[in-house]
Amino acid sequence: MSDRIAIVGYDVCLPAGRERAEIDSFLASGKSAVVDVSRSELLAAGVPESEFTRDDYVARSARAEWTPRTARHLGDVSAHELAVTDPQHLLFLDCCAGALRDAGMSPDSVRGRDIGVVGGIGMGLYAGHSLDSHFTTRIQRDAALRDQLAFPEVLIGNSSDHCVGRVSHRLGLTGPSVNVQTACSTALAAVDHAVLLLRSGRTDTILAGAAALYFPDRRGYRWQRGGILSPTGVCRAFDAAADGTVGGSGGGVVVLRRYNDAVADGDVIHGVIEGIHSGSDGGQRASYAAPAFDGQVRVIRGAMADAGVGPDDFAYVEGHGTGTPVGDLVELGALHEVFGSRRTHLPVGSVKPTLGHLDTAAGVASLVNVLLGIKRGWIPPTANFTELGPDARDWTAQPSTGPTVFPSGTSLAGISGFGASGTSVHLVLSAERDPDDPGATAGDGVSAGTVVAAAATASAVPAAPPAHEDQRLSPAGDNTGIRPAREEIAGVLIRLLRERGDFAHLSDEQVMEVGILDFGIDSVDVVAITNVFEARWKVSLEVLDLFAADTVAAIVDLVEQELGE
């Protein structure tokens, strides 16, 4: 049995559009779908004016123009079901049905067949009071609707556990039906699991993908210094001026079959998965939310080994590229480790500045960007990119400032993504001809079956903890306006560091001579530390300055400098 897996159909709904030609044109244009959200839109969405007029509120987002009432493939859905069901479930269902149609499979032809479904959605029922969801914004606030509902239908309509099962039930599919939740690596983790099922012979056709919608659908966000969200509302992946990411909504699904079966049945093949590898960072991360250099290197090399390809074969890597300074630097460093033996630089890009960060569906956006780029024969440069920071300028992986062309012959490209769940996936994809058009190739000057795209996914680092998390150590009202002694500053900092790791073997004097990175501290921890200093002494410290400090003593120097200004 061949290990090659064919993508024989797909359907997506992205901030760039729903029609494939529309999405292709938008991606090729170099524009960004991240736009301003107007005051009237925010008010209409129920965002309080007291919220969006805050100094830390950024009214920017990327939104897919989709609602259950404008869906194309849902079939008969009652008004009651629409009201009680998280739209993320319905978007995923819509894309699954659309992908099957794209693969030439009508609803009647698939009912009762051993077709599998693997996928996931964003946070739903359990968002609670800290994050908005369909459940918290629509159901809990509608007293009349709540009175009509029984708990089971609320659970089924809003828990992510039931998203995939809903698809299998509605479409009558009897194959494996598996929900996957790995945060921002969900979509490609679903593809990875689907490939394993196909290679095992368990089934011959599987749907794989994810969906993510924000609630309310037209809103911005509050940013926190040192967090993953951009204070400027512009995602600048891999750029020296990168200051964070911007969220987006959307979803998509691919139809996968074993390559030999697809060829035998005359399927249109959009791309072929030659190799794939997934894994967890395990305990190698400095903290749960930190990016893991070793984990990224491991999954990329694993997928390359599975596909039987080498570093010099690649023409492009579609990076995870969220626009967070630390995460992007770790990613470029991992790519340099894997591809450092190349004779030429490796072009790198990211679709997130164009479409926003689609959370659980981020991998679908990356995969579609590469599929369309392969068909087009080239991929545009990353939106909003101007120049690399000094630390990465001599590395092999270099963001492109112009279009990356897929040359003739055997060439590979890449998509990378890594995240807080610790689950990473790397996929290797090759182009394929349309059997109804023997003269068609993957792109101008590109031989069919020779362009390969490697894709690695994982989730984004979660938002930083609220400012009050560590303020129990230092009530701001008791300390503001009082210049502390150096010993007091050092004592507070050492205490905060010790709370975030096991450093009992070091004395306080030894801690002062150690760099903050040696403590296994990530950006989430550092944000909490800076919040304490700001609350206690009104000192504003930049997260990157703390990471750049050689020692804890140097951080104390920074605090004293700020206090002296």
XYZ file of C-alpha atoms in Angstrom:
565
model
C 0.000 0.000 0.000
C 1.316 3.432 -0.935
C 1.789 5.886 1.919
C 0.932 8.841 -0.316
C -2.334 10.653 0.503
C -4.244 12.734 -2.043
C -6.240 15.877 -1.349
C -9.205 15.369 -3.669
C -11.416 18.236 -2.548
C -11.605 21.139 -0.127
C -13.884 23.938 0.962
C -12.930 26.947 3.055
C -14.431 30.156 4.367
C -11.706 32.706 5.084
C -11.449 36.454 5.659
C -10.282 36.565 2.021
C -13.596 35.103 0.810
C -15.428 31.846 0.120
C -14.950 31.317 -3.606
C -11.610 29.717 -4.489
C -10.869 32.191 -7.261
C -11.702 35.081 -4.935
C -9.364 33.741 -2.246
C -6.606 33.074 -4.755
C -6.861 36.609 -6.121
C -6.812 38.142 -2.651
C -3.797 36.120 -1.500
C -1.902 37.004 -4.676
C -2.662 40.712 -4.241
C -0.538 41.089 -1.119
C -3.373 42.845 0.715
C -4.422 42.157 4.312
C -7.917 41.228 5.484
C -7.180 42.635 8.938
C -9.334 45.759 9.060
C -10.671 48.385 11.463
C -13.923 47.665 13.291
C -16.033 50.825 13.381
C -17.713 52.310 16.426
C -21.153 51.515 14.999
C -20.148 47.889 14.359
C -18.823 47.524 17.896
C -21.996 48.978 19.392
C -24.173 46.782 17.159
C -22.193 43.756 18.315
C -22.893 44.619 21.929
C -19.396 45.761 22.846
C -19.822 48.422 25.581
C -18.473 51.858 24.760
C -16.652 51.786 28.076
C -14.763 48.783 26.712
C -13.738 49.936 23.235
C -12.788 53.445 24.343
C -10.113 52.104 26.675
C -6.528 52.971 25.780
C -5.655 49.275 25.561
C -8.507 48.354 23.203
C -7.540 47.678 19.578
C -10.510 47.753 17.182
C -8.972 45.526 14.502
C -9.727 41.990 13.303
C -10.021 39.707 10.268
C -13.498 38.289 9.800
C -14.891 35.625 7.512
C -18.195 36.809 6.033
C -20.225 33.771 7.076
C -23.378 33.210 9.095
C -25.534 30.090 9.452
C -28.244 31.804 7.422
C -25.893 32.411 4.483
C -24.313 28.939 4.602
C -24.406 26.973 1.355
C -24.471 23.350 2.410
C -26.251 23.044 5.764
C -29.492 21.679 4.357
C -32.592 21.914 6.518
C -31.676 23.434 9.884
C -34.546 24.592 12.091
C -34.656 28.044 13.628
C -34.427 26.434 17.062
C -31.292 24.492 16.107
C -29.729 27.647 14.692
C -30.413 29.459 17.961
C -29.017 26.791 20.257
C -26.003 25.646 18.212
C -22.584 27.263 18.306
C -22.048 28.619 14.745
C -18.572 27.056 14.780
C -20.276 23.627 14.625
C -22.329 24.771 11.670
C -19.403 26.342 9.826
C -17.491 23.080 10.158
C -20.523 21.147 8.895
C -20.940 23.591 6.006
C -17.293 23.176 4.979
C -17.468 19.373 5.280
C -20.483 19.196 2.981
C -18.883 21.692 0.593
C -15.620 19.769 0.506
C -17.438 16.544 -0.360
C -19.230 18.306 -3.214
C -15.885 19.685 -4.395
C -14.602 16.107 -4.437
C -17.530 15.068 -6.636
C -19.525 13.388 -3.848
C -23.179 14.382 -3.520
C -24.982 14.115 -0.155
C -27.025 11.143 -1.390
C -23.933 9.302 -2.625
C -22.085 9.448 0.722
C -24.923 8.566 3.087
C -24.209 5.222 4.735
C -20.601 5.091 3.461
C -17.584 4.347 5.639
C -16.246 7.906 5.381
C -14.407 9.365 8.355
C -14.437 12.859 9.889
C -11.656 14.347 12.002
C -11.592 17.943 13.191
C -12.201 20.516 15.885
C -13.435 24.011 16.655
C -12.553 26.944 18.889
C -13.603 27.407 22.487
C -17.337 27.102 23.000
C -19.406 26.068 25.997
C -16.664 26.309 28.585
C -15.496 29.840 27.835
C -17.035 30.943 31.136
C -16.861 34.575 32.206
C -13.354 35.313 30.938
C -13.912 34.710 27.220
C -16.949 35.310 25.029
C -18.602 32.420 23.191
C -21.912 31.690 21.490
C -23.078 30.197 24.779
C -22.144 33.192 26.927
C -23.152 35.946 24.490
C -26.284 34.477 22.915
C -27.851 31.762 25.057
C -27.113 32.928 28.587
C -28.333 36.450 27.805
C -31.606 35.367 26.174
C -33.965 34.509 29.027
C -36.779 33.426 26.706
C -34.477 31.045 24.840
C -32.977 29.652 28.039
C -36.429 28.778 29.360
C -37.089 26.648 26.273
C -33.863 24.647 26.452
C -32.991 21.398 28.131
C -29.426 20.983 29.317
C -28.568 18.129 26.887
C -29.336 20.211 23.811
C -27.247 23.107 25.170
C -24.368 20.705 25.752
C -24.696 19.059 22.341
C -25.037 22.389 20.586
C -22.065 24.084 22.216
C -19.519 21.564 23.468
C -16.666 20.920 21.046
C -17.081 17.189 21.763
C -20.139 17.110 19.502
C -18.884 19.095 16.516
C -17.535 16.141 14.514
C -20.292 13.782 15.603
C -22.842 16.282 14.289
C -21.243 16.091 10.829
C -21.257 12.283 10.757
C -24.885 12.259 11.913
C -26.175 14.922 9.531
C -24.348 13.510 6.490
C -24.889 9.856 7.393
C -21.166 8.975 7.460
C -20.298 5.753 9.272
C -16.482 5.909 9.353
C -14.240 7.039 12.235
C -15.590 10.245 13.788
C -12.927 11.856 15.963
C -12.799 15.247 17.636
C -9.293 16.771 17.824
C -8.415 19.718 20.072
C -4.793 20.864 20.158
C -5.406 24.645 20.130
C -3.953 26.341 17.026
C -2.533 23.115 15.629
C -6.001 21.525 15.568
C -6.530 21.609 11.799
C -3.257 19.959 10.821
C -3.385 17.614 13.805
C -6.700 16.478 12.324
C -4.999 15.950 8.966
C -2.247 13.960 10.696
C -4.763 11.663 12.400
C -6.681 11.262 9.150
C -3.499 10.238 7.323
C -2.780 7.600 9.975
C -6.287 6.163 9.552
C -5.961 6.080 5.766
C -2.539 4.469 5.847
C -3.822 1.817 8.250
C -6.523 0.866 5.754
C -9.310 1.645 8.244
C -11.216 3.689 5.632
C -10.657 5.048 2.118
C -11.988 8.606 2.500
C -11.727 11.107 5.375
C -12.705 14.720 5.964
C -10.241 16.730 8.059
C -10.191 20.372 9.155
C -11.324 22.920 11.727
C -13.377 26.067 12.281
C -13.032 29.083 14.568
C -15.377 32.028 15.014
C -15.159 34.874 17.512
C -18.059 36.237 19.533
C -19.252 38.852 18.966
C -18.252 38.484 15.334
C -17.368 42.153 14.882
C -15.061 43.196 17.673
C -11.502 44.096 18.543
C -9.458 43.043 21.539
C -7.650 44.319 24.589
C -3.898 43.970 24.389
C -1.528 43.500 27.294
C 2.090 44.542 27.299
C 4.197 41.485 26.560
C 1.217 39.361 25.475
C 0.734 37.780 22.058
C -1.724 40.377 20.697
C -0.444 43.376 18.749
C -0.931 46.824 20.324
C -0.869 48.356 16.836
C -3.384 45.946 15.304
C -0.927 44.928 12.563
C 0.628 41.456 12.347
C 4.222 41.746 11.093
C 5.416 38.143 11.018
C 9.215 37.751 11.156
C 9.707 41.511 10.933
C 12.069 43.513 13.131
C 9.070 45.654 14.149
C 6.816 42.686 15.005
C 4.790 43.330 18.161
C 2.194 40.565 18.207
C -0.598 38.891 16.294
C -4.185 39.797 15.330
C -7.027 37.298 15.475
C -9.174 36.151 12.591
C -12.140 33.863 12.004
C -12.847 31.180 9.439
C -12.623 27.490 8.747
C -12.013 24.823 6.177
C -11.979 21.109 5.432
C -10.043 18.876 3.040
C -11.107 15.504 1.638
C -8.315 12.931 1.827
C -7.943 9.578 0.065
C -5.108 7.155 -0.549
C -3.259 8.318 -3.639
C -3.591 5.051 -5.578
C -7.340 4.936 -4.914
C -7.739 8.540 -6.046
C -5.841 7.893 -9.260
C -7.777 4.687 -9.952
C -11.094 6.503 -9.478
C -10.072 9.472 -11.645
C -10.324 12.028 -8.811
C -9.101 15.577 -9.270
C -5.998 15.764 -7.069
C -5.154 19.196 -5.669
C -2.074 18.018 -3.804
C -0.464 14.870 -2.415
C 0.701 14.424 1.174
C 4.049 12.679 0.829
C 4.970 12.666 4.498
C 3.705 13.844 7.869
C 4.886 13.865 11.451
C 3.394 15.073 14.712
C 4.637 15.172 18.260
C 4.542 16.900 21.600
C 7.192 19.153 23.058
C 6.865 17.084 26.213
C 8.839 18.539 29.093
C 11.377 20.309 26.911
C 9.627 23.658 27.016
C 10.819 26.226 29.530
C 7.189 26.517 30.648
C 3.857 25.290 29.336
C 3.261 28.269 27.066
C 6.820 28.682 25.787
C 7.801 27.830 22.189
C 10.058 24.788 21.998
C 13.030 24.901 19.659
C 13.776 21.162 19.974
C 10.142 20.169 19.417
C 9.921 22.190 16.223
C 13.162 20.748 14.886
C 12.020 17.218 15.694
C 8.675 17.302 13.856
C 10.097 19.008 10.760
C 12.850 16.420 10.483
C 10.338 13.639 11.159
C 8.094 14.719 8.289
C 11.063 15.116 5.955
C 12.204 11.591 6.825
C 8.684 10.239 6.251
C 8.603 11.883 2.823
C 12.202 10.979 1.961
C 13.219 14.585 1.202
C 16.168 16.741 2.167
C 16.857 20.405 3.036
C 18.227 21.346 -0.395
C 15.002 20.271 -2.117
C 12.864 22.978 -0.527
C 11.881 26.161 -2.337
C 9.730 27.742 0.385
C 8.494 27.343 3.963
C 5.077 28.632 4.987
C 5.811 29.463 8.617
C 3.525 29.525 11.624
C 4.662 33.164 11.841
C 2.293 34.773 14.339
C 4.234 38.029 14.610
C 5.266 37.576 18.235
C 8.936 38.566 18.600
C 10.013 35.619 20.754
C 7.952 32.996 18.908
C 9.100 34.132 15.458
C 12.739 34.161 16.536
C 12.514 30.628 17.947
C 10.839 29.440 14.746
C 13.458 30.971 12.461
C 16.152 29.475 14.674
C 14.598 26.013 14.389
C 14.382 26.345 10.608
C 18.031 27.404 10.534
C 18.904 24.294 12.544
C 17.083 22.007 10.076
C 18.014 23.778 6.838
C 21.383 25.248 7.796
C 23.281 22.865 5.516
C 21.573 24.296 2.412
C 23.645 25.889 -0.319
C 21.161 28.789 -0.567
C 18.836 30.713 1.716
C 15.400 29.215 2.403
C 12.496 31.577 1.600
C 10.005 31.764 4.478
C 6.573 33.361 4.747
C 3.353 33.416 6.757
C -0.280 33.928 5.770
C -1.300 35.293 9.195
C -0.544 38.953 8.391
C -2.906 38.528 5.426
C -5.764 36.569 7.019
C -5.227 37.008 10.747
C -4.544 34.186 13.177
C -7.439 31.749 12.743
C -6.903 29.901 16.023
C -7.892 26.219 15.601
C -8.314 26.754 11.835
C -4.885 28.378 11.330
C -3.492 25.250 9.685
C -6.255 25.230 7.066
C -5.385 28.788 6.036
C -1.709 27.839 5.739
C -2.459 24.689 3.760
C -4.788 26.488 1.333
C -2.250 29.264 0.874
C 0.310 26.685 -0.234
C -2.148 24.672 -2.375
C -3.159 27.793 -4.280
C 0.452 28.935 -4.497
C 1.470 25.624 -6.009
C -1.319 25.844 -8.567
C -0.437 29.479 -9.307
C 3.268 28.653 -9.506
C 4.352 31.289 -6.986
C 3.602 32.645 -3.504
C 3.608 36.384 -2.723
C 5.841 37.818 -0.001
C 4.491 38.051 3.537
C 2.264 41.085 4.018
C 3.635 43.858 6.259
C 7.187 42.483 6.157
C 10.016 44.995 5.734
C 13.185 43.640 7.331
C 14.509 40.981 9.678
C 15.776 41.764 13.124
C 19.565 41.667 13.606
C 19.576 38.320 15.447
C 18.248 36.376 12.440
C 19.862 38.171 9.509
C 22.639 35.610 9.073
C 20.400 32.554 9.342
C 19.442 30.279 6.465
C 15.688 30.902 6.760
C 14.948 34.338 5.296
C 11.499 35.929 4.796
C 10.952 36.765 1.135
C 10.592 40.380 0.048
C 9.325 39.353 -3.387
C 7.320 36.469 -4.918
C 8.700 32.969 -4.356
C 8.490 30.937 -7.575
C 8.184 27.165 -7.498
C 10.836 26.057 -9.994
C 10.723 23.059 -12.288
C 12.115 19.825 -10.939
C 11.934 18.421 -7.443
C 11.461 21.314 -5.028
C 10.005 21.533 -1.534
C 8.279 24.321 0.346
C 7.162 24.705 3.946
C 4.431 25.777 6.400
C 5.307 25.904 10.101
C 3.284 26.485 13.252
C 3.890 25.832 16.933
C 1.877 26.506 20.021
C 0.839 26.401 23.626
C -0.666 22.894 23.570
C 2.799 21.536 22.767
C 1.397 19.623 19.774
C 3.201 20.255 16.510
C 2.602 18.785 13.060
C 4.721 18.848 9.935
C 3.312 17.841 6.572
C 4.952 17.356 3.179
C 2.812 17.969 0.108
C 3.371 17.550 -3.636
C 1.421 18.914 -6.598
C -0.622 16.807 -9.008
C -2.303 17.144 -12.394
C -6.022 17.364 -12.982
C -6.793 14.069 -14.841
C -9.304 15.901 -17.057
C -6.588 18.341 -18.189
C -3.436 16.364 -19.090
C -1.622 19.543 -20.102
C -2.172 21.271 -16.786
C 0.663 21.494 -14.291
C 1.018 22.776 -10.768
C 1.955 26.206 -12.076
C 3.758 27.928 -14.908
C 7.078 26.198 -15.406
C 6.360 23.635 -12.699
C 6.293 19.930 -13.473
C 3.299 18.085 -12.079
C 4.018 16.083 -8.960
C 7.280 17.840 -8.250
C 6.486 20.863 -6.083
C 6.388 19.920 -2.419
C 5.162 21.973 0.501
C 6.079 21.158 4.069
C 3.688 22.272 6.756
C 4.271 22.434 10.473
C 1.530 23.542 12.864
C 0.921 24.309 16.467
C -1.089 26.644 18.592
C -0.380 30.180 19.588
C 0.815 31.066 23.017
C -2.268 31.885 25.134
C -2.951 35.388 26.326
C -0.966 36.598 29.290
C -2.516 36.166 32.741
C -4.480 39.101 34.152
C -2.500 41.832 35.816
C -3.850 40.977 39.254
C -2.344 37.475 39.304
C 0.756 38.421 41.309
C -0.384 41.684 42.842
C -1.095 39.803 46.054
C 2.652 40.252 46.634
C 2.603 44.016 46.411
C -0.487 46.180 46.886
C 0.026 49.113 44.575
C -1.614 51.588 46.872
C 0.898 50.968 49.655
C 4.036 51.469 47.591
C 3.528 53.970 44.772
C 5.613 57.100 45.077
C 8.116 55.435 47.420
C 11.516 54.721 45.876
C 12.541 51.230 47.002
C 16.035 50.196 47.995
C 17.938 47.980 45.571
C 17.695 45.121 48.042
C 13.890 45.379 48.044
C 13.717 45.336 44.245
C 16.011 42.304 44.099
C 14.036 40.536 46.806
C 10.709 40.937 45.001
C 12.195 39.826 41.670
C 13.899 36.773 43.164
C 10.691 35.778 44.901
C 8.727 36.038 41.672
C 11.314 33.946 39.830
C 11.383 31.264 42.499
C 7.582 30.971 42.338
C 7.909 30.068 38.646
C 10.543 27.362 38.868
C 12.542 25.044 41.084
C 15.662 26.993 42.018
C 16.127 25.862 45.600
C 19.684 24.787 44.788
C 20.680 28.420 44.135
C 21.261 31.047 46.776
C 19.867 34.537 46.286
C 23.365 35.742 45.407
C 23.671 33.062 42.732
C 20.231 33.884 41.326
C 21.357 37.490 40.804
C 24.102 36.310 38.442
C 21.872 34.085 36.274
C 20.067 35.203 33.090
C 16.268 35.156 33.135
C 16.137 32.649 30.256
C 18.111 30.199 32.386
C 15.144 30.049 34.743
C 12.899 28.631 32.019
C 10.775 31.780 32.074
C 8.525 32.518 29.097
C 6.734 35.675 27.981
C 3.603 34.856 30.000
C 5.660 34.671 33.199
C 7.544 37.849 32.344
C 4.309 39.761 31.747
C 3.126 38.753 35.219
C 6.434 39.958 36.684
C 6.260 43.314 34.877
C 2.691 43.735 36.111
C 3.899 43.411 39.698
C 6.539 46.091 39.235
C 4.081 48.401 37.511
C 1.487 47.919 40.247
C 3.998 48.278 43.069
C 6.191 51.151 41.872
C 4.615 52.387 38.619
C 7.616 51.066 36.689
C 6.958 50.097 33.043
C 9.366 47.454 31.770
C 9.460 46.021 28.260
C 9.311 42.243 28.112
C 12.054 42.016 25.481
C 14.351 44.148 27.661
C 14.014 41.598 30.450
C 14.813 38.752 28.073
C 17.815 40.677 26.737
C 19.270 41.336 30.203
C 22.335 39.160 30.865
C 21.550 38.637 34.540
C 18.858 39.186 37.140
C 21.109 41.905 38.547
C 20.882 43.686 35.186
C 17.067 43.641 35.471
C 17.335 45.261 38.875
C 19.510 47.914 37.203
C 16.715 48.506 34.655
C 14.179 49.005 37.423
C 16.433 51.478 39.192
C 16.956 53.372 35.936
C 13.197 53.623 35.412
C 12.694 54.821 38.973
C 15.364 57.453 38.494
C 13.793 58.980 35.387
